């Protein structure tokens, strides 16, 4: 008699149409009462409660593999259409802008020896991102060079505004995003929704909301950058954690750090979580050693091409700094100790390259901030002029404030290392870095916004409370970037994409339905009041900025007001994320139980 087959048939997923969309706490549809009897399914008595749910409504009974291609085509169309606008630095010599910086890096990585990448003409968009960005630029530059070598010719291609080059550059952003960020987002949403019992239709709505996030489209596809590559690698890190693949999460996070150093905003939460899973519920030494070895190995592999390339260039007689004509120069860091190192030793190129990369990636000499950014220091600078204080003092103050702000979320995720809470922890630490750390840029707000936005894919993610706070953070974040976008004439894509996203999710200023709570509470009332005040201030600011000229002695008045309002709003977002994390970890409940026990013992 034949043995029974060990194969177990897969369970068929439940049809989404069987519910009204509220069964997992997501407010995507409401039930319409009907006195007439009907033989149709119960979903026929439901209706979507905001436009995005209505657009995906027809696909509520479809397979995810049927609706996913439609989603990817739709979001891709919006990205390409947004790219038809101008870009940072268009017709703005001599430095142009971020577009020219990215093009220039393709130029130097394809036209110069690898040992000269981080030394070449630092005054004109010198390479100041980690090695993976350099490798990415090299690949794209090689591909572009096959199409038209003049696009990346050394020196002569500077400031090129060839329209075909613009098409190529826009295409590289989309292709990079569809190779990294979008697959990572799809897999993350699928794993998180499966973990928390969110149905496929609700997960599809969340996926569209995440991929239509206005900040990433405006900065990467209009203003021009490749932030979504780094953000995609961080999403892959969280996705690997959800799958219990901790070694792969280390690989992806090191790659994120290797692409953009701003991924350090997430590092306290990642470190605390991985350390937590090695200690709780029991100490797991093999897991700890595996994480450590994989992390170090990935960093080594990431740096190896540049370090080996530097040794190879020395062997070929190529100097990393031809501008010195063979003379010795102190290292950019630990300059006073440079004379102790033999600059003719075989290992000197390794030290030289490592020191230069660190110096370029972490520019502490630039000061606390360069431009007006909606964080604590820029807002404080309006009242107390910080530039009169020594740079070393400001660095210490920034470090101390950042440590104070990142400690509570890191401690929470360390003590309660639950994988579904990782997005909240990442968002909280990223808000802390954005508000208090050194050398913050306007575009860095994308870092706390990404993990906060993916909360939409979890249980209760599309509920009114979560949707209100996620929407508030995103719209406030885009609003604080308006001065940056306005400088390069990007008003129309700013208003179009931000208002479209607000309309799709039923958010102000297009709708205030998200604040109509069925259950009255002080928290709901406070949220409604605070958000309404901020939305009102944002609207009045736009009116004033458009029609009222600032005083001659205060030309930056509107930008300063933008900074103050934005910093206050982002502080509230940090507090909301921190409180949500503490509540979800159950730490606050434990403290209440302990207090009750203490009272009883008395």
Coordinates of C-alpha atoms in Angstrom, one line a residue:
X1 CA 0.0 0.0 0.0
X2 CA 1.4 3.4 -1.0
X3 CA 2.3 5.8 1.8
X4 CA 0.3 9.0 2.0
X5 CA 1.8 12.0 0.2
X6 CA 3.6 14.4 2.6
X7 CA 2.4 17.4 0.5
X8 CA -0.2 19.6 2.2
X9 CA -2.5 21.6 -0.1
X10 CA -2.4 25.3 0.4
X11 CA -5.3 26.9 2.1
X12 CA -7.3 29.1 -0.2
X13 CA -7.4 32.8 1.0
X14 CA -10.6 34.2 2.2
X15 CA -12.4 36.4 -0.3
X16 CA -12.2 40.0 0.6
X17 CA -15.7 40.7 -0.4
X18 CA -17.0 38.7 2.5
X19 CA -16.4 41.6 4.9
X20 CA -16.8 45.3 5.0
X21 CA -13.2 46.2 5.4
X22 CA -13.4 46.9 9.1
X23 CA -12.7 43.5 10.4
X24 CA -9.0 44.2 11.0
X25 CA -9.6 47.7 12.3
X26 CA -9.1 49.5 9.0
X27 CA -11.7 52.2 8.2
X28 CA -11.9 51.6 4.5
X29 CA -15.6 51.0 4.1
X30 CA -18.8 51.5 6.0
X31 CA -22.0 49.4 6.0
X32 CA -25.1 50.8 4.3
X33 CA -28.3 49.7 5.9
X34 CA -31.0 48.4 3.6
X35 CA -34.6 47.5 4.4
X36 CA -35.0 45.5 1.2
X37 CA -33.9 41.9 1.3
X38 CA -31.0 41.0 -0.9
X39 CA -29.4 37.7 -1.9
X40 CA -26.1 39.3 -2.7
X41 CA -23.0 39.0 -0.5
X42 CA -22.7 41.2 2.5
X43 CA -20.2 43.4 0.7
X44 CA -23.0 44.7 -1.4
X45 CA -24.1 46.7 1.6
X46 CA -20.8 48.4 2.0
X47 CA -19.3 51.5 0.5
X48 CA -15.8 52.9 0.6
X49 CA -15.3 55.8 3.0
X50 CA -12.5 57.7 1.2
X51 CA -11.5 58.0 -2.5
X52 CA -8.5 55.6 -2.5
X53 CA -10.7 52.8 -1.1
X54 CA -13.2 53.6 -3.8
X55 CA -10.6 53.3 -6.6
X56 CA -9.5 49.9 -5.4
X57 CA -13.1 48.9 -4.6
X58 CA -13.6 47.1 -7.9
X59 CA -10.6 44.8 -7.2
X60 CA -11.7 43.7 -3.7
X61 CA -12.5 40.2 -5.0
X62 CA -9.5 40.0 -7.3
X63 CA -6.3 38.1 -6.6
X64 CA -3.3 40.2 -5.5
X65 CA -1.5 39.1 -8.6
X66 CA -4.3 40.6 -10.7
X67 CA -4.4 43.9 -9.0
X68 CA -0.6 44.3 -8.3
X69 CA 0.4 44.9 -12.0
X70 CA -2.3 47.6 -12.2
X71 CA -1.0 49.3 -9.1
X72 CA 2.6 49.2 -10.4
X73 CA 1.6 50.7 -13.7
X74 CA -0.5 53.4 -12.2
X75 CA 2.2 54.6 -9.7
X76 CA 4.8 54.3 -12.5
X77 CA 2.8 56.6 -14.7
X78 CA 2.6 59.2 -12.0
X79 CA 6.4 59.0 -11.5
X80 CA 7.1 59.5 -15.2
X81 CA 4.6 62.3 -15.5
X82 CA 6.2 64.1 -12.5
X83 CA 9.6 63.8 -14.2
X84 CA 8.4 65.9 -17.1
X85 CA 8.9 69.0 -14.9
X86 CA 12.2 70.7 -14.3
X87 CA 14.8 69.6 -11.9
X88 CA 17.1 70.9 -9.2
X89 CA 19.6 73.4 -10.8
X90 CA 18.0 73.6 -14.2
X91 CA 19.4 76.6 -16.1
X92 CA 21.1 77.7 -12.8
X93 CA 24.9 77.9 -13.3
X94 CA 27.6 77.6 -12.1
X95 CA 26.8 74.8 -9.6
X96 CA 23.4 73.8 -11.0
X97 CA 21.9 71.4 -8.4
X98 CA 21.3 67.8 -7.3
X99 CA 20.7 66.7 -10.8
X100 CA 24.1 67.9 -11.9
X101 CA 25.7 66.3 -8.7
X102 CA 24.3 62.9 -9.6
X103 CA 25.4 63.3 -13.2
X104 CA 28.8 64.5 -12.2
X105 CA 29.3 61.4 -10.0
X106 CA 28.6 59.2 -13.0
X107 CA 31.2 61.3 -14.8
X108 CA 34.0 60.9 -12.3
X109 CA 33.4 57.2 -11.5
X110 CA 33.5 56.2 -15.1
X111 CA 36.4 58.6 -16.2
X112 CA 38.8 58.5 -13.3
X113 CA 40.7 55.7 -11.5
X114 CA 38.9 54.4 -8.5
X115 CA 41.5 55.8 -6.1
X116 CA 40.7 59.3 -7.2
X117 CA 36.9 59.2 -6.8
X118 CA 36.8 60.7 -3.3
X119 CA 39.6 63.3 -4.1
X120 CA 38.6 64.8 -7.4
X121 CA 37.7 68.5 -7.5
X122 CA 35.9 68.6 -4.2
X123 CA 34.7 72.2 -4.7
X124 CA 32.5 71.0 -7.6
X125 CA 30.2 68.4 -6.3
X126 CA 32.9 66.2 -4.8
X127 CA 31.7 62.7 -4.0
X128 CA 30.4 62.7 -0.4
X129 CA 28.2 59.6 -0.2
X130 CA 29.4 56.1 0.8
X131 CA 30.8 53.6 -1.7
X132 CA 27.6 51.9 -2.8
X133 CA 26.4 55.2 -4.2
X134 CA 29.7 55.4 -6.1
X135 CA 29.3 51.9 -7.5
X136 CA 25.7 52.7 -8.4
X137 CA 26.8 55.9 -10.3
X138 CA 29.5 53.8 -12.1
X139 CA 27.0 51.3 -13.4
X140 CA 24.6 54.0 -14.6
X141 CA 27.4 56.0 -16.0
X142 CA 28.7 53.0 -18.0
X143 CA 25.2 52.4 -19.4
X144 CA 24.8 56.1 -20.3
X145 CA 28.2 56.2 -21.8
X146 CA 27.2 53.5 -24.3
X147 CA 24.3 55.7 -25.4
X148 CA 26.2 59.0 -25.6
X149 CA 29.8 59.3 -24.4
X150 CA 29.5 63.1 -24.3
X151 CA 27.1 63.0 -21.4
X152 CA 29.9 62.0 -19.0
X153 CA 33.0 63.3 -20.7
X154 CA 35.4 64.6 -18.1
X155 CA 35.1 68.4 -17.5
X156 CA 33.4 69.2 -20.9
X157 CA 30.1 67.6 -19.8
X158 CA 29.6 69.8 -16.7
X159 CA 26.2 71.5 -16.6
X160 CA 24.9 69.6 -19.6
X161 CA 21.1 70.2 -20.1
X162 CA 20.7 67.8 -23.0
X163 CA 17.0 66.8 -23.1
X164 CA 17.8 63.2 -24.0
X165 CA 20.2 63.1 -21.0
X166 CA 17.3 64.3 -18.8
X167 CA 15.2 61.4 -20.1
X168 CA 18.0 58.9 -19.4
X169 CA 18.5 60.3 -15.9
X170 CA 14.8 60.2 -15.1
X171 CA 14.7 56.7 -16.3
X172 CA 17.6 55.7 -14.1
X173 CA 15.6 56.8 -11.0
X174 CA 12.5 54.9 -12.0
X175 CA 14.5 51.7 -12.9
X176 CA 16.5 51.9 -9.7
X177 CA 13.2 52.3 -7.7
X178 CA 11.5 49.4 -9.5
X179 CA 14.5 47.2 -8.8
X180 CA 14.9 48.0 -5.1
X181 CA 12.2 50.2 -3.4
X182 CA 9.0 48.9 -5.0
X183 CA 9.8 45.2 -4.7
X184 CA 10.8 45.8 -1.1
X185 CA 7.6 47.7 -0.4
X186 CA 5.4 45.0 -2.0
X187 CA 7.1 42.2 0.0
X188 CA 7.0 44.2 3.2
X189 CA 3.3 45.0 2.9
X190 CA 2.5 41.4 2.0
X191 CA 4.4 40.0 5.0
X192 CA 3.1 42.6 7.5
X193 CA -0.5 42.2 6.4
X194 CA -0.2 38.4 6.6
X195 CA 1.4 38.6 10.1
X196 CA -1.4 40.9 11.4
X197 CA -4.3 39.3 9.6
X198 CA -5.0 42.2 7.2
X199 CA -7.0 41.2 4.1
X200 CA -5.6 41.5 0.6
X201 CA -7.8 44.4 -0.4
X202 CA -6.9 46.5 2.6
X203 CA -3.2 45.7 2.0
X204 CA -3.6 46.8 -1.6
X205 CA -5.0 50.2 -0.5
X206 CA -2.1 50.6 1.9
X207 CA 0.4 49.7 -0.8
X208 CA -1.0 52.4 -3.1
X209 CA -0.8 55.0 -0.4
X210 CA 2.8 54.1 0.4
X211 CA 3.9 54.2 -3.3
X212 CA 2.0 57.4 -3.9
X213 CA 3.7 59.1 -0.9
X214 CA 4.2 62.7 -2.3
X215 CA 7.6 63.4 -0.6
X216 CA 9.5 60.6 -2.3
X217 CA 8.0 61.4 -5.7
X218 CA 8.7 65.1 -5.4
X219 CA 12.3 64.7 -4.2
X220 CA 13.4 61.7 -6.3
X221 CA 11.4 62.1 -9.5
X222 CA 11.1 65.9 -9.7
X223 CA 13.8 67.6 -7.7
X224 CA 16.1 64.6 -8.5
X225 CA 17.8 62.1 -6.2
X226 CA 18.0 58.4 -5.5
X227 CA 16.7 58.3 -1.9
X228 CA 14.3 55.4 -2.7
X229 CA 17.3 53.0 -3.2
X230 CA 18.4 53.5 0.4
X231 CA 14.8 53.5 1.7
X232 CA 14.1 50.3 -0.3
X233 CA 17.1 48.6 1.4
X234 CA 15.7 49.7 4.8
X235 CA 12.3 48.3 3.8
X236 CA 14.1 45.0 2.8
X237 CA 15.7 45.1 6.3
X238 CA 12.3 45.3 8.0
X239 CA 10.9 42.7 5.6
X240 CA 13.7 40.3 6.5
X241 CA 13.0 40.9 10.2
X242 CA 9.3 40.0 9.7
X243 CA 10.4 36.8 8.0
X244 CA 12.8 36.0 10.9
X245 CA 15.9 36.2 8.6
X246 CA 18.1 38.3 10.9
X247 CA 21.3 37.7 8.9
X248 CA 19.7 39.0 5.7
X249 CA 18.4 42.0 7.6
X250 CA 22.0 42.8 8.6
X251 CA 23.1 42.6 4.9
X252 CA 20.3 44.9 3.7
X253 CA 20.9 47.4 6.4
X254 CA 24.6 47.6 5.8
X255 CA 23.9 48.1 2.1
X256 CA 21.5 50.9 3.1
X257 CA 24.3 52.6 5.1
X258 CA 26.6 52.0 2.2
X259 CA 24.3 53.8 -0.1
X260 CA 23.5 56.9 2.1
X261 CA 24.9 57.6 5.5
X262 CA 21.5 59.1 6.5
X263 CA 20.4 55.5 7.1
X264 CA 22.2 55.9 10.5
X265 CA 18.9 57.6 11.6
X266 CA 17.6 54.0 11.9
X267 CA 20.6 52.4 13.4
X268 CA 19.8 52.7 17.1
X269 CA 16.4 51.0 16.6
X270 CA 17.9 48.3 14.4
X271 CA 20.8 47.7 16.8
X272 CA 18.4 47.6 19.8
X273 CA 16.0 45.2 18.2
X274 CA 18.7 42.8 17.0
X275 CA 20.3 42.9 20.4
X276 CA 17.0 42.3 22.0
X277 CA 16.2 39.2 19.9
X278 CA 19.6 37.8 21.0
X279 CA 18.8 38.2 24.7
X280 CA 15.0 37.8 25.0
X281 CA 13.4 35.5 25.9
X282 CA 16.7 33.6 26.3
X283 CA 20.3 34.5 25.5
X284 CA 21.1 33.2 22.0
X285 CA 24.9 33.5 21.5
X286 CA 25.1 31.8 18.1
X287 CA 22.5 34.3 16.7
X288 CA 24.5 37.2 18.2
X289 CA 27.8 35.9 16.7
X290 CA 26.1 35.3 13.3
X291 CA 24.8 38.8 13.3
X292 CA 28.2 40.3 14.2
X293 CA 30.1 38.2 11.6
X294 CA 27.6 38.9 8.8
X295 CA 27.6 42.7 9.5
X296 CA 31.4 42.9 9.5
X297 CA 31.7 40.7 6.4
X298 CA 29.2 42.9 4.5
X299 CA 31.0 46.1 5.4
X300 CA 34.3 44.5 4.3
X301 CA 32.8 43.4 0.9
X302 CA 31.4 46.9 0.5
X303 CA 34.7 48.6 0.9
X304 CA 36.9 46.0 -0.8
X305 CA 36.6 47.3 -4.4
X306 CA 37.8 50.8 -3.4
X307 CA 40.6 49.5 -1.1
X308 CA 41.9 46.9 -3.6
X309 CA 41.5 49.4 -6.4
X310 CA 43.7 51.9 -4.5
X311 CA 46.4 49.3 -4.1
X312 CA 46.1 48.4 -7.8
X313 CA 46.4 52.0 -8.8
X314 CA 49.6 52.5 -6.8
X315 CA 51.0 49.4 -8.5
X316 CA 50.2 51.1 -11.9
X317 CA 51.8 54.3 -10.8
X318 CA 48.6 56.2 -10.4
X319 CA 48.5 58.7 -7.5
X320 CA 45.2 59.2 -5.7
X321 CA 46.1 63.0 -5.4
X322 CA 47.8 64.1 -8.6
X323 CA 47.2 67.7 -7.6
X324 CA 50.0 67.3 -5.0
X325 CA 52.6 66.4 -7.6
X326 CA 54.0 63.6 -5.4
X327 CA 54.2 65.6 -2.2
X328 CA 52.8 64.3 1.1
X329 CA 49.7 65.8 2.6
X330 CA 48.2 65.2 6.1
X331 CA 45.2 62.9 6.4
X332 CA 41.9 64.8 6.6
X333 CA 41.2 63.2 10.0
X334 CA 43.7 62.8 12.8
X335 CA 45.9 65.2 10.9
X336 CA 48.3 65.7 13.8
X337 CA 49.1 62.0 13.8
X338 CA 49.6 61.7 10.1
X339 CA 53.4 62.2 10.4
X340 CA 53.7 58.9 12.3
X341 CA 52.5 56.9 9.3
X342 CA 55.0 56.1 6.6
X343 CA 53.2 57.4 3.5
X344 CA 55.4 55.2 1.3
X345 CA 54.3 52.0 3.1
X346 CA 52.2 49.5 1.1
X347 CA 49.3 49.9 3.5
X348 CA 49.2 53.7 3.3
X349 CA 46.7 53.8 0.4
X350 CA 44.3 51.8 2.5
X351 CA 44.5 54.3 5.4
X352 CA 44.4 57.2 3.0
X353 CA 41.2 56.0 1.3
X354 CA 39.5 55.1 4.5
X355 CA 40.3 58.5 6.1
X356 CA 39.1 60.4 3.0
X357 CA 35.8 58.4 2.8
X358 CA 35.0 59.1 6.5
X359 CA 35.9 62.8 6.1
X360 CA 33.7 63.2 3.0
X361 CA 30.8 61.1 4.4
X362 CA 30.7 62.8 7.8
X363 CA 31.4 66.5 7.2
X364 CA 31.5 67.8 10.8
X365 CA 33.5 70.8 9.7
X366 CA 30.4 72.3 8.0
X367 CA 28.7 73.3 11.2
X368 CA 25.4 72.5 12.9
X369 CA 23.3 73.3 9.9
X370 CA 23.7 74.9 6.4
X371 CA 20.2 75.9 5.4
X372 CA 16.9 76.6 7.1
X373 CA 15.5 73.2 8.1
X374 CA 12.4 72.5 10.2
X375 CA 14.3 71.0 13.1
X376 CA 15.0 72.1 16.7
X377 CA 18.3 73.8 16.1
X378 CA 17.1 76.0 13.2
X379 CA 14.0 77.0 15.2
X380 CA 16.1 77.8 18.2
X381 CA 18.5 79.8 16.1
X382 CA 15.6 82.3 15.5
X383 CA 15.7 83.1 19.2
X384 CA 19.3 82.4 20.1
X385 CA 21.9 82.9 17.4
X386 CA 23.8 79.6 17.6
X387 CA 26.5 80.5 15.2
X388 CA 28.2 82.7 17.8
X389 CA 29.0 79.6 19.9
X390 CA 32.0 77.3 19.2
X391 CA 31.4 74.5 16.8
X392 CA 32.7 71.9 19.3
X393 CA 30.1 73.0 21.9
X394 CA 27.3 72.8 19.3
X395 CA 28.4 69.3 18.3
X396 CA 28.3 68.1 21.9
X397 CA 24.9 69.7 22.5
X398 CA 23.6 68.1 19.4
X399 CA 25.0 64.7 20.4
X400 CA 23.5 64.9 23.9
X401 CA 20.1 66.0 22.7
X402 CA 20.0 63.2 20.1
X403 CA 21.1 60.6 22.6
X404 CA 18.3 61.7 25.0
X405 CA 15.7 61.5 22.2
X406 CA 16.7 58.1 20.8
X407 CA 17.1 56.4 24.2
X408 CA 13.4 55.8 25.0
X409 CA 12.4 54.2 21.7
X410 CA 15.6 52.1 21.5
X411 CA 15.1 50.9 25.1
X412 CA 11.4 50.1 24.3
X413 CA 12.2 48.0 21.2
X414 CA 15.2 46.3 23.1
X415 CA 13.0 45.2 26.0
X416 CA 10.1 44.2 23.8
X417 CA 11.7 43.1 20.5
X418 CA 8.4 42.5 18.6
X419 CA 9.0 42.6 14.9
X420 CA 5.7 44.3 14.1
X421 CA 6.8 47.3 16.2
X422 CA 10.0 47.8 14.2
X423 CA 8.4 50.5 11.9
X424 CA 7.3 52.6 14.9
X425 CA 10.8 52.3 16.5
X426 CA 12.5 53.3 13.2
X427 CA 10.2 56.2 12.8
X428 CA 10.7 57.5 16.3
X429 CA 14.5 57.3 16.2
X430 CA 14.5 58.9 12.8
X431 CA 12.4 61.8 14.1
X432 CA 14.9 62.2 16.9
X433 CA 17.8 62.4 14.5
X434 CA 16.0 64.8 12.2
X435 CA 15.0 67.1 15.1
X436 CA 18.3 67.1 17.0
X437 CA 21.2 65.7 15.0
X438 CA 24.1 67.4 13.2
X439 CA 23.9 68.6 9.5
X440 CA 20.3 67.9 8.7
X441 CA 18.9 68.7 5.3
X442 CA 15.2 69.4 4.3
X443 CA 15.1 66.2 2.3
X444 CA 16.1 64.1 5.4
X445 CA 12.5 64.3 6.5
X446 CA 11.9 61.4 4.1
X447 CA 13.6 59.1 6.6
X448 CA 11.1 59.3 9.5
X449 CA 8.2 59.5 7.0
X450 CA 8.9 56.2 5.3
X451 CA 8.6 53.8 8.3
X452 CA 5.7 56.0 9.6
X453 CA 3.9 55.7 6.3
X454 CA 4.2 51.9 6.2
X455 CA 2.2 51.8 9.4
X456 CA -0.8 52.0 7.0
X457 CA -0.2 48.4 6.1
X458 CA -0.6 47.0 9.6
X459 CA -3.5 46.2 11.8
X460 CA -5.5 49.4 12.4
X461 CA -3.2 51.0 9.8
X462 CA -6.1 52.6 7.8
X463 CA -8.1 53.5 10.9
X464 CA -8.9 57.1 11.3
X465 CA -6.5 57.8 14.1
X466 CA -3.4 56.3 12.3
X467 CA -4.4 57.7 8.9
X468 CA -4.8 61.1 10.5
X469 CA -1.3 61.1 12.0
X470 CA 0.4 59.5 9.0
X471 CA -1.3 62.0 6.7
X472 CA -0.5 64.9 9.0
X473 CA 3.2 64.0 9.1
X474 CA 3.5 63.5 5.3
X475 CA 1.6 66.7 4.4
X476 CA 3.6 68.7 7.0
X477 CA 6.8 67.2 5.7
X478 CA 6.1 68.1 2.1
X479 CA 5.0 71.6 3.2
X480 CA 8.4 72.2 4.9
X481 CA 10.1 71.2 1.7
X482 CA 8.1 73.9 -0.3
X483 CA 10.8 76.6 0.0
X484 CA 13.3 74.1 -1.5
X485 CA 11.0 73.2 -4.3
X486 CA 9.9 76.8 -4.9
X487 CA 13.5 77.8 -5.6
X488 CA 13.5 75.6 -8.7
X489 CA 10.0 76.5 -9.8
X490 CA 8.3 73.3 -8.7
X491 CA 5.1 74.8 -7.2
X492 CA 2.7 73.0 -9.5
X493 CA 4.0 69.4 -8.9
X494 CA 4.1 70.2 -5.2
X495 CA 0.4 71.3 -5.0
X496 CA -0.7 68.5 -7.5
X497 CA 0.9 65.6 -5.7
X498 CA 0.3 66.7 -2.1
X499 CA -3.3 67.5 -2.7
X500 CA -3.9 64.3 -4.7
X501 CA -2.5 62.2 -1.9
X502 CA -4.6 64.1 0.6
X503 CA -7.7 63.6 -1.5
X504 CA -7.1 59.9 -2.0
X505 CA -6.8 59.3 1.8
X506 CA -9.6 61.6 2.8
X507 CA -7.2 64.1 4.5
X508 CA -7.3 67.9 4.9
X509 CA -7.5 70.2 3.1
X510 CA -9.7 68.2 0.7
X511 CA -11.7 66.5 3.5
X512 CA -11.9 66.4 7.3
X513 CA -13.9 63.2 7.5
X514 CA -10.9 61.4 9.1
X515 CA -11.5 63.5 12.2
X516 CA -15.2 62.4 12.6
X517 CA -14.8 59.8 15.3
X518 CA -17.7 57.5 16.2
X519 CA -16.3 57.3 19.8
X520 CA -15.6 60.6 21.6
X521 CA -12.5 60.8 23.6
X522 CA -10.1 63.4 24.8
X523 CA -7.3 62.0 22.7
X524 CA -9.4 62.2 19.5
X525 CA -10.5 65.7 20.4
X526 CA -6.9 66.8 21.0
X527 CA -5.7 65.2 17.8
X528 CA -8.5 67.0 15.8
X529 CA -7.8 70.4 17.5
X530 CA -4.0 70.2 17.0
X531 CA -4.1 69.0 13.4
X532 CA -6.7 71.6 12.5
X533 CA -4.6 74.4 13.9
X534 CA -1.6 73.2 12.0
X535 CA -3.5 72.8 8.7
X536 CA -4.9 76.3 9.2
X537 CA -1.4 77.7 9.8
X538 CA -0.1 75.9 6.7
X539 CA -2.9 77.3 4.5
X540 CA -2.5 80.8 5.9
X541 CA 1.3 80.6 5.4
X542 CA 0.8 79.7 1.7
X543 CA -1.6 82.7 1.3
X544 CA 0.8 85.1 3.0
X545 CA 3.9 83.8 1.2
X546 CA 2.1 84.2 -2.2
X547 CA 0.8 87.7 -1.7
X548 CA 2.8 89.5 1.0
X549 CA 6.4 90.5 0.5
X550 CA 8.6 90.1 3.6
X551 CA 10.2 93.2 5.1
X552 CA 13.5 94.3 3.6
X553 CA 15.4 93.7 6.8
X554 CA 13.8 90.2 7.1
X555 CA 13.9 88.6 3.6
X556 CA 13.7 85.1 5.0
X557 CA 10.6 85.8 7.2
X558 CA 8.4 83.3 5.5
X559 CA 11.0 80.6 5.5
X560 CA 11.7 81.2 9.2
X561 CA 7.9 80.9 10.0
X562 CA 7.9 77.6 8.0
X563 CA 10.8 76.3 10.1
X564 CA 9.1 77.2 13.4
X565 CA 5.7 75.6 12.5
X566 CA 7.4 72.5 10.9
X567 CA 9.7 71.9 13.9
X568 CA 6.7 72.1 16.3
X569 CA 4.7 69.7 14.2
X570 CA 7.5 67.2 13.8
X571 CA 8.1 67.3 17.6
X572 CA 4.4 66.2 17.9
X573 CA 5.0 63.4 15.4
X574 CA 8.0 62.2 17.4
X575 CA 5.9 62.2 20.6
X576 CA 3.0 60.4 18.9
X577 CA 5.3 57.7 17.5
X578 CA 7.0 57.3 20.9
X579 CA 3.7 57.1 22.8
X580 CA 2.3 54.6 20.3
X581 CA 5.5 52.5 20.6
X582 CA 5.4 52.5 24.4
X583 CA 1.7 51.6 24.5
X584 CA 2.1 48.8 21.9
X585 CA 5.0 47.3 23.7
X586 CA 2.9 47.0 26.9
X587 CA 5.6 48.8 29.0
X588 CA 3.1 51.4 30.2
X589 CA 0.6 48.7 31.3
X590 CA 3.4 46.9 33.2
X591 CA 4.2 50.1 35.1
X592 CA 0.5 50.5 36.0
X593 CA 0.3 47.0 37.3
X594 CA 3.4 47.6 39.4
X595 CA 1.9 50.7 40.9
X596 CA -1.3 48.8 41.8
X597 CA 0.7 46.1 43.5
X598 CA 2.7 48.7 45.4
X599 CA -0.5 50.3 46.7
X600 CA -1.9 46.9 47.8
X601 CA 1.3 46.0 49.6
X602 CA 1.0 49.3 51.6

